[in-house]
Short mmCIF file of C-alpha atoms in Angstrom, two decimals:
data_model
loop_
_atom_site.label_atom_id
_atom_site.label_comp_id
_atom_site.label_asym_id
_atom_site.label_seq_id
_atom_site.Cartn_x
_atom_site.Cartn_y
_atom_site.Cartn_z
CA UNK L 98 173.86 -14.06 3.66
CA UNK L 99 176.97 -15.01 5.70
CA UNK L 100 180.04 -16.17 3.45
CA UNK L 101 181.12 -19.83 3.17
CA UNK L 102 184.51 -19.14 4.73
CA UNK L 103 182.01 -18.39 8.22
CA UNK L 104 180.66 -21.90 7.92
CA UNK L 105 183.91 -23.73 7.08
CA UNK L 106 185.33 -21.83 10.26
CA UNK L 107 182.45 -23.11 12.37
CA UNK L 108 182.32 -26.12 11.14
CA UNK L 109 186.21 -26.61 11.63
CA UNK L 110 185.96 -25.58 15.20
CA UNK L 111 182.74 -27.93 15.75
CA UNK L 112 185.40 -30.96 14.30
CA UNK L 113 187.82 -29.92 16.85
CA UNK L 114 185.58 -29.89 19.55
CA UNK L 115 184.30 -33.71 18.93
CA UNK L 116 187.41 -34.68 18.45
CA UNK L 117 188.45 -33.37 21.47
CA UNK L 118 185.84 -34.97 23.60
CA UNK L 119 186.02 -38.20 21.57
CA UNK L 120 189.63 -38.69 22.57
CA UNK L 121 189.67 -37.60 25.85
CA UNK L 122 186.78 -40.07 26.75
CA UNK L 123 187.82 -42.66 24.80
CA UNK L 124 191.58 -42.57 26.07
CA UNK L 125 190.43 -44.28 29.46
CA UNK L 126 189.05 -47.66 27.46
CA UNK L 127 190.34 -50.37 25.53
CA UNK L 128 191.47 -49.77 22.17
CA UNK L 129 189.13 -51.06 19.42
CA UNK L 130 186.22 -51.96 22.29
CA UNK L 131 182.69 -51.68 21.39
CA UNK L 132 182.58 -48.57 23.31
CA UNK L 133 184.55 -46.72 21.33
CA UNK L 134 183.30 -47.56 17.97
CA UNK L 135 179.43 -46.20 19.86
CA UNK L 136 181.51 -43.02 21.13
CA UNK L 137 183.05 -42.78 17.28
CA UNK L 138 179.49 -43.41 15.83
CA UNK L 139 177.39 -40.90 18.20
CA UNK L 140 180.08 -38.30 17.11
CA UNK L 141 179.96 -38.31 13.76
CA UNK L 142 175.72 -38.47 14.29
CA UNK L 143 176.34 -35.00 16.77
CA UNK L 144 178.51 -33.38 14.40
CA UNK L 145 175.85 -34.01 11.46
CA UNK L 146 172.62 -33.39 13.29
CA UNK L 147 173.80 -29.61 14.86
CA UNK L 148 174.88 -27.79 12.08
CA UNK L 149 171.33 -29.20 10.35
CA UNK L 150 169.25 -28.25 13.28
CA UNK L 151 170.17 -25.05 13.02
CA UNK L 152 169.17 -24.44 9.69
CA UNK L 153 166.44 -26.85 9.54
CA UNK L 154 163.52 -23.81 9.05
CA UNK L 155 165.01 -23.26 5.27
CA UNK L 156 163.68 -26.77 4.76
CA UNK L 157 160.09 -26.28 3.17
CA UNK L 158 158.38 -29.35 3.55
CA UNK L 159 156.49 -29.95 6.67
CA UNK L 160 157.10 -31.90 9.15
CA UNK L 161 160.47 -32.63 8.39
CA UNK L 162 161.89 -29.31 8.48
CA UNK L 163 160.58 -29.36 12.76
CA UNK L 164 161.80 -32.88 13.04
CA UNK L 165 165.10 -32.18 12.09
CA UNK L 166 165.69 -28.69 13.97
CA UNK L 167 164.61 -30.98 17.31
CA UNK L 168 166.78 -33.90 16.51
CA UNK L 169 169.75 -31.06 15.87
CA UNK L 170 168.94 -28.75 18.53
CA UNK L 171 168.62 -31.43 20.97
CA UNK L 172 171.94 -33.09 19.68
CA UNK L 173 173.72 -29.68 20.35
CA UNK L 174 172.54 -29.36 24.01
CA UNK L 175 173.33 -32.69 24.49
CA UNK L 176 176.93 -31.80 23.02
CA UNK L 177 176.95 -28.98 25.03
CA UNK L 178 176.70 -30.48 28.44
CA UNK L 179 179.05 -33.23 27.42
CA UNK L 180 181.67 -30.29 26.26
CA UNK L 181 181.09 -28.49 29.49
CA UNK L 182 181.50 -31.98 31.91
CA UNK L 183 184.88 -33.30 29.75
CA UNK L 184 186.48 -30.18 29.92
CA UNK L 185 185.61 -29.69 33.75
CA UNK L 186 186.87 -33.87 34.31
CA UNK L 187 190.08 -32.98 32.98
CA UNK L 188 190.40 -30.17 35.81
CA UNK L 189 189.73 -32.74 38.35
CA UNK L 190 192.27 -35.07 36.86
CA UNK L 191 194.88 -32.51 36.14
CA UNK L 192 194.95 -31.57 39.77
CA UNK L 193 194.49 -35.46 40.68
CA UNK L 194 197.25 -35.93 38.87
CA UNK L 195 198.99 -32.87 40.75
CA UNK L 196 198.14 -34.24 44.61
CA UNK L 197 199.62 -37.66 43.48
CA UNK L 198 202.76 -36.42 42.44
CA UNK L 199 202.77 -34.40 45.35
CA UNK L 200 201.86 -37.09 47.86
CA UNK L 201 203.55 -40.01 45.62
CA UNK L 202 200.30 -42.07 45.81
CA UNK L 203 199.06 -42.58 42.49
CA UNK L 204 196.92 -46.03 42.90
CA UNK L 205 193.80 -43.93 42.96
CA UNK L 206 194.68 -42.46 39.70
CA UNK L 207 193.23 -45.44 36.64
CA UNK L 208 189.73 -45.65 39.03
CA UNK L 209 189.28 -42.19 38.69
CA UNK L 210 189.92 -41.75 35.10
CA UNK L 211 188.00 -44.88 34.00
CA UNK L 212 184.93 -43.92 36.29
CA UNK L 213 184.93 -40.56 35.56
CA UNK L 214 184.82 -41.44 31.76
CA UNK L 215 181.76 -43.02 32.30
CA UNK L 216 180.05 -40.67 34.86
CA UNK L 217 180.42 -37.94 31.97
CA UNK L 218 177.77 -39.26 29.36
CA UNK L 219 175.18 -40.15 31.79
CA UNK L 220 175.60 -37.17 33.43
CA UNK L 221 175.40 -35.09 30.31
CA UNK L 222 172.21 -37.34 29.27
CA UNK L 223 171.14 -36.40 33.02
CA UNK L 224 171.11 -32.51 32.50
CA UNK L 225 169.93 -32.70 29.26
CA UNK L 226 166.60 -34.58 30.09
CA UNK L 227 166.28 -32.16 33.55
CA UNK L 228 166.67 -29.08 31.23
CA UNK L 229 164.55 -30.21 28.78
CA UNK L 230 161.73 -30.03 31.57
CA UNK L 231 162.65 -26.77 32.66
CA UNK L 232 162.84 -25.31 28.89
CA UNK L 233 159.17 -27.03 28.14
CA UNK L 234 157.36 -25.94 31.08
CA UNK L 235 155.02 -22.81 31.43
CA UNK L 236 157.63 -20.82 32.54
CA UNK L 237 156.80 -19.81 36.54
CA UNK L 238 155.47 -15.93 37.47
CA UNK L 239 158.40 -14.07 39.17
CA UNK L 240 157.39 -10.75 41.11
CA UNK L 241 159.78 -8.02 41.53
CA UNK L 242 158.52 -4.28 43.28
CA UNK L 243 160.10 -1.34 41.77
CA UNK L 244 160.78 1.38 43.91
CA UNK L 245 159.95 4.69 42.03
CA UNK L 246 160.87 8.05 43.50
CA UNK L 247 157.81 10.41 43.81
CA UNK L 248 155.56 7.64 42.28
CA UNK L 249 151.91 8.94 41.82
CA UNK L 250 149.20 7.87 44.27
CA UNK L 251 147.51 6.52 41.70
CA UNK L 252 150.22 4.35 40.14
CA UNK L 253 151.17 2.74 43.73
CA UNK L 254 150.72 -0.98 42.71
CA UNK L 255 150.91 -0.13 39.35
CA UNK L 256 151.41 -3.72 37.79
CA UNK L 257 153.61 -4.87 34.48
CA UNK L 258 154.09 -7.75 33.58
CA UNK L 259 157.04 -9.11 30.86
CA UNK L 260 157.65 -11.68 28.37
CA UNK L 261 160.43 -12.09 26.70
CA UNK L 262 162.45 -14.12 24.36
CA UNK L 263 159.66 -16.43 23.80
CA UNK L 264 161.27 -17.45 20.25
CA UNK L 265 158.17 -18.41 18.35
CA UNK L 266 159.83 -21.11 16.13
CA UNK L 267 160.87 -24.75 15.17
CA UNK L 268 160.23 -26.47 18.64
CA UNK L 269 157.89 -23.66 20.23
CA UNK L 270 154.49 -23.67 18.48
CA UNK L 271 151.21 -22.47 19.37
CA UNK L 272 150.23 -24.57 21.90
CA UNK L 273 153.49 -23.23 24.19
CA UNK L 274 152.36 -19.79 23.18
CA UNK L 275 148.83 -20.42 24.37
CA UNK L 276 149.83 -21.55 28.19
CA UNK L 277 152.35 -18.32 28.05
CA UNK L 278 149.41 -15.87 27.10
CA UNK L 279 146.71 -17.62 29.72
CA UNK L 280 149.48 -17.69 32.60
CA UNK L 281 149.85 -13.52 31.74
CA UNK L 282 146.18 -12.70 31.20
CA UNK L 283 145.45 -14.68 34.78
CA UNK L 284 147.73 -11.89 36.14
CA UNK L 285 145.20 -9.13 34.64
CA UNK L 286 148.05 -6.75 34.38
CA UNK L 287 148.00 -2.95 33.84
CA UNK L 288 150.22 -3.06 30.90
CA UNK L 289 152.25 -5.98 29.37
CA UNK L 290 155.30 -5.35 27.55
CA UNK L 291 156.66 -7.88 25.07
CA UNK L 292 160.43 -7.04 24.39
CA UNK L 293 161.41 -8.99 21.63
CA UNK L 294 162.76 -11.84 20.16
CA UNK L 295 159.19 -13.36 19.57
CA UNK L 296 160.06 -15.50 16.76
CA UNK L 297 162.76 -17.40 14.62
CA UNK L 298 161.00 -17.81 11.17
CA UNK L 299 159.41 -15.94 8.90
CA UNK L 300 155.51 -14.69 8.47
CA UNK L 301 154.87 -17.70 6.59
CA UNK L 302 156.19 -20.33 8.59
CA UNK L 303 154.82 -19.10 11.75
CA UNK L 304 151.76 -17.10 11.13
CA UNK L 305 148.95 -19.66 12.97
CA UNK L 306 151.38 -20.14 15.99
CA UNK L 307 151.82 -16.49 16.56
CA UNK L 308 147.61 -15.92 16.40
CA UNK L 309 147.37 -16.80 20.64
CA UNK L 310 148.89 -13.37 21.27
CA UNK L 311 146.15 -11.99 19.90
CA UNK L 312 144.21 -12.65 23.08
CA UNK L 313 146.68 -10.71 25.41
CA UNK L 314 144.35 -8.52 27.64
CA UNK L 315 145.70 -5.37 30.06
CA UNK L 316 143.91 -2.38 31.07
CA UNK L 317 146.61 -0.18 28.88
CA UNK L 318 147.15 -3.10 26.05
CA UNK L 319 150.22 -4.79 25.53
CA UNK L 320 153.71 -3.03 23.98
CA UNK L 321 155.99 -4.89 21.57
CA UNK L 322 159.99 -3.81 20.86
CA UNK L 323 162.01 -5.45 18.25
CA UNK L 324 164.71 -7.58 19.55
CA UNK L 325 167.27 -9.22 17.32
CA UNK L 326 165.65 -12.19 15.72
CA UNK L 327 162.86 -10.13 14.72
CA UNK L 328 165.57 -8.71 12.32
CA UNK L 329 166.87 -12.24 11.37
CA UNK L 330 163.48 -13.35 10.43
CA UNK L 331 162.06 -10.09 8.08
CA UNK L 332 161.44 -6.92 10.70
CA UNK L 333 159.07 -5.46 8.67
CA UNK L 334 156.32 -7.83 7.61
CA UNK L 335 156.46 -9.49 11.43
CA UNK L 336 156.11 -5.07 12.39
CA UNK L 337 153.30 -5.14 10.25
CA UNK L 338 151.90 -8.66 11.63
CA UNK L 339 152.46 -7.67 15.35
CA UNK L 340 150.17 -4.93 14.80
CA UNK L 341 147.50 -6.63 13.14
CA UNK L 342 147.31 -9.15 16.35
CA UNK L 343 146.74 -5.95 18.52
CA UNK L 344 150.40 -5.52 20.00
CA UNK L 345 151.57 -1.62 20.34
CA UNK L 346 154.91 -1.76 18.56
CA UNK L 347 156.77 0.99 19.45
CA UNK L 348 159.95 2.09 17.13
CA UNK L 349 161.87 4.87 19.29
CA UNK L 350 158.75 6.38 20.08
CA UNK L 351 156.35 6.74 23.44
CA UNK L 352 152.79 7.25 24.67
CA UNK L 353 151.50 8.64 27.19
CA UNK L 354 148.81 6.47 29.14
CA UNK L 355 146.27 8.60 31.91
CA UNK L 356 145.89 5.71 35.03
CA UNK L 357 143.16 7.53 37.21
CA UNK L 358 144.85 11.24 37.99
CA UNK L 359 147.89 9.94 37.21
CA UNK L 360 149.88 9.70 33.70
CA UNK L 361 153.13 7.52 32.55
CA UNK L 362 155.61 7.42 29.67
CA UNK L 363 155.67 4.33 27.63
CA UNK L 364 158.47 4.28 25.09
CA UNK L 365 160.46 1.41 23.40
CA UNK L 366 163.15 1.44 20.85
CA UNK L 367 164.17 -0.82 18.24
CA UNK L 368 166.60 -3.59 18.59
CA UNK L 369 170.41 -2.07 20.07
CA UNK L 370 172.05 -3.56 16.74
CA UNK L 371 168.57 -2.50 14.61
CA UNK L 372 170.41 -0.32 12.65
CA UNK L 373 172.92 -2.44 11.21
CA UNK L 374 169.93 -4.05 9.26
CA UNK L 375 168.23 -1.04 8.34
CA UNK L 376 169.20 2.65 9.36
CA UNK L 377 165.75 3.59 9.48
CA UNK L 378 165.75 1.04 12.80
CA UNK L 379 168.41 2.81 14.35
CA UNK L 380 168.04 2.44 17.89
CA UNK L 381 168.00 6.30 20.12
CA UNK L 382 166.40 6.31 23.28
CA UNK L 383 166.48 9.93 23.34
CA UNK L 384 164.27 9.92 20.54
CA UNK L 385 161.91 7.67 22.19
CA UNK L 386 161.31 10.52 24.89
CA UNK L 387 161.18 13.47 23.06
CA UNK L 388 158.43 15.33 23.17
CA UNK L 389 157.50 13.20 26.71
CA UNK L 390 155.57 14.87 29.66
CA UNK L 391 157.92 15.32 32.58
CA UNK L 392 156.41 13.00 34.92
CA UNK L 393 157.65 10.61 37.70
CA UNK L 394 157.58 7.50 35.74
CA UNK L 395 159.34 6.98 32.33
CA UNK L 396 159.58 3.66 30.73
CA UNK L 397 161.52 2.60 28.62
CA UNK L 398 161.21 -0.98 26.71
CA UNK L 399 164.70 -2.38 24.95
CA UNK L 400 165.36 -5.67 24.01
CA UNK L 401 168.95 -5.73 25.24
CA UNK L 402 170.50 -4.36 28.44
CA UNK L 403 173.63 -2.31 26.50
CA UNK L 404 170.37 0.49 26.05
CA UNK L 405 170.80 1.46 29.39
CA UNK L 406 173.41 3.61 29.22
CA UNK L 407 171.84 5.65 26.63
CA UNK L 408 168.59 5.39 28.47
CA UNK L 409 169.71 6.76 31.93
CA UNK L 410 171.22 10.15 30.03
CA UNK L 411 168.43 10.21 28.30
CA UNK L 412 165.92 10.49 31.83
CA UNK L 413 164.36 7.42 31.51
CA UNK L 414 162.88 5.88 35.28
CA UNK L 415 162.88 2.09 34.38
CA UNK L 416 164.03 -0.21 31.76
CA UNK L 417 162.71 -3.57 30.98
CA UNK L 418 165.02 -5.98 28.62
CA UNK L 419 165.66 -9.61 27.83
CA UNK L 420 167.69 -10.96 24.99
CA UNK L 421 169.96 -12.21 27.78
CA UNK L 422 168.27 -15.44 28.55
CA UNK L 423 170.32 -15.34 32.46
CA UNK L 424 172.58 -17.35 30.24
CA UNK L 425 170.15 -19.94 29.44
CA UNK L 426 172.24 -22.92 30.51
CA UNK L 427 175.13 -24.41 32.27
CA UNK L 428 178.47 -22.90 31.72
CA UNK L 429 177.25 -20.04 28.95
CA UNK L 430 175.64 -17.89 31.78
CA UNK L 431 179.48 -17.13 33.04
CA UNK L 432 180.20 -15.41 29.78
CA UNK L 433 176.81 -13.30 29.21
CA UNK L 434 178.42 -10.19 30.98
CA UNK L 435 181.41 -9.83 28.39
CA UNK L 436 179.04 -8.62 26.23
CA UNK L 437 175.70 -7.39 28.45
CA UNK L 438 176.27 -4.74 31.55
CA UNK L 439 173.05 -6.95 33.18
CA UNK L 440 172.92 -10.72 32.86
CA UNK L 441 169.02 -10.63 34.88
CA UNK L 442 167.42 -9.21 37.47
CA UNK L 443 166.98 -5.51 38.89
CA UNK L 444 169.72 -3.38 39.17
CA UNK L 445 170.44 0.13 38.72
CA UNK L 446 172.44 2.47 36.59
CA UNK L 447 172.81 5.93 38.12
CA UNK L 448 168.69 7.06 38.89
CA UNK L 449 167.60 3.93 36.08
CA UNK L 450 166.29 0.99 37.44
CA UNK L 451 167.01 -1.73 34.88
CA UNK L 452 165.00 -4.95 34.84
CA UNK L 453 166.73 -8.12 32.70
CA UNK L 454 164.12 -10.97 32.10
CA UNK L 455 165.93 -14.31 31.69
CA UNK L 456 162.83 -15.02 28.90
CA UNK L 457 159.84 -16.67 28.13
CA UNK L 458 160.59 -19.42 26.53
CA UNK L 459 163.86 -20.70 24.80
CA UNK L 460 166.89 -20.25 21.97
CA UNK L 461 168.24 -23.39 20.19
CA UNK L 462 168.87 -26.49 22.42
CA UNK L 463 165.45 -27.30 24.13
CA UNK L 464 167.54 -26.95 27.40
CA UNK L 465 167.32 -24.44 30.68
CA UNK L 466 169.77 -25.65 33.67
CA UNK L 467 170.23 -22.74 36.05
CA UNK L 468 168.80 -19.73 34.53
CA UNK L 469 164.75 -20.66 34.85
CA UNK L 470 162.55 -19.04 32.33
CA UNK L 471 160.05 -16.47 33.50
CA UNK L 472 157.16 -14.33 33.37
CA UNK L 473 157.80 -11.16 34.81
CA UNK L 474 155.31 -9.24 36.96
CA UNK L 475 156.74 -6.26 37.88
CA UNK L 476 154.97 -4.07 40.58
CA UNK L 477 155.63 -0.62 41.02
CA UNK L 478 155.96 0.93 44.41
CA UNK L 479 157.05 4.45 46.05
CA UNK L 480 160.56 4.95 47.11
CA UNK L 481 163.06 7.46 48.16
#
């Protein structure tokens, strides 16, 4: 349970933010106009609505609890574009402001700050309604081809295929889930590997909306990792449901799968921060492998990219992660690498190849700008 001093501090900085783009809006319109009293209003509305959105699943009752978390979450990426296009109009007019002092013309200066007042809000209403497509859309099938040094014959075409971050929760129920697990079974994969973050609730709350991923199908079955919401919402009894539903869950552990003459490593660790919850969840790639068949292909599932390290010392081919989201939306994608090495895509860390799904589905505001969601089919392929 976080202290109360956390949520006065976020709820002081969420003031300050409002504030900020209430006055900096408002500044370009008449005093006491109609506008301003709306801007004043919505405000106060915003800075309600977020904070309960975002802890609208400890409200029992049904539908209200949903209602709410959409109204909030929708509120903050509404907020959240707005945020991002004040503080980027007050670039433009600083350095407006700059060239006109510079050129002594300033007659273009009141247009530009009145308009641009405007042009904010519906722009911010723009993004949000465009992202809200993209978020609520079966997210599109992205190929990649691995290369894999001294790749079996037999695994040549080898196909996975990844979800990720799907975030089984307040505004993505079972029918999203359905559309996810038909777009992968059309795919009839060789393996599918789920890692993490499949839900934001508990057992309870979710249980009927989870029962579509039941009905994954691949040759090898599908693979499950903990990622951090798993931990947020009760590890254990969602461990213990992810199993009943069919899903491998692998806890710093492998297996070995035989694909005509050829065999493969499978292994997947718990969440990177795992530990912190429980140190029986501790997260040790090396672990994962030991004991493993030296063969060309070791993979490695991890929910977050910071594994890799660990995972490349520890021999591992490829690694496929999420938690990431590619940033998820318009400007927070810029600041994902302060705390991941891999923001999405392939890349490679000494002889690893490390795969970073921007996810499945969605966290929070019902909003993607810029960073599509994705289904993952990965295929492998022989290289150098």
């Amino acid at each position: 349970m976080l202290p109360i001093s956390f949520f006065a501090r976020v709820l002081t900085f969420g003031i300050l933010l409002h504030l900020y783009v209430g006055i900096r809006l408002t500044s370009a319109v008449p005093a006491g106009s109609w506008v301003t009293w709306f801007a004043v209003v919505f405000l106060l509305v915003s800075l309600i609505l977020i904070p309960l959105g975002m802890s609208a699943r400890l409200i029992a009752r049904q539908p209200l609890s949903d209602r709410i978390a959409w109204a909030g979450l929708s509120a903050m990426g509404f907020f959240s574009s707005l945020l991002a296009l004040t503080v980027l109009r007050d670039i433009i007019l600083i350095t407006a402001n700059i060239f006109s002092w510079m050129t002594g013309n300033t007659q273009a200066l009141p247009p530009l700050t009145a308009y641009s007042a405007v042009a904010v809000p519906v722009l911010a209403l723009a993004l949000s309604l465009l992202g809200l497509y993209y978020a609520r859309r079966v997210a599109p099938v992205k190929t990649v081809d691995v290369p894999i040094a001294g790749l079996d014959d037999d695994l040549d075409g080898f196909t996975i295929v990844q979800v990720s971050d799907i975030h089984i929760g307040p505004t993505i129920k079972r029918g999203y889930v359905e559309r996810i697990v038909a777009s992968v079974n059309a795919l009839e994969p060789d393996l599918i590997a789920v890692t993490g973050d499949l839900v934001d609730g508990s057992v309870s709350q979710l249980l009927s909306h989870t029962q579509p991923l039941r009905a994954l199908s691949a040759r090898h079955g599908a693979f499950f990792v903990t990622g951090n919401h798993e931990y947020y919402s009760g590890a254990d009894p969602w461990i213990a449901e992810f199993r009943r539903l069919g899903l491998n869950v692998l806890m710093n552990e492998h297996v070995v799968i035989d694909h005509g003459t050829a065999r493969a490593v499978v292994a997947g660790v718990t969440d990177y921060g795992g530990g912190h919850f429980d140190p029986a969840h501790e997260s040790n790639p090396a672990k994962a492998i030991d004991g493993a068949p030296d063969v060309p292909f070791r993979l490695l599932l991890a929910h977050q990219p910071r594994s890799a390290a660990a995972a490349s010392e520890a021999g591992f081919t490829l690694q496929l992660s999420g938690h990431t989201h590619g940033g998820q939306f318009l400007p927070w994608m810029f600041f994902v690498r302060l705390q991941q090495p891999f923001v999405h895509g392939l890349a490679k860390l000494g002889d690893l190849w490390v795969y970073t799904s921007r996810g499945t589905g969605y966290w929070g505001p019902p909003l993607r700008l810029a960073a599509p969601s994705e289904i993952t089919r990965l295929r492998l392929v022989p290289g150098r």
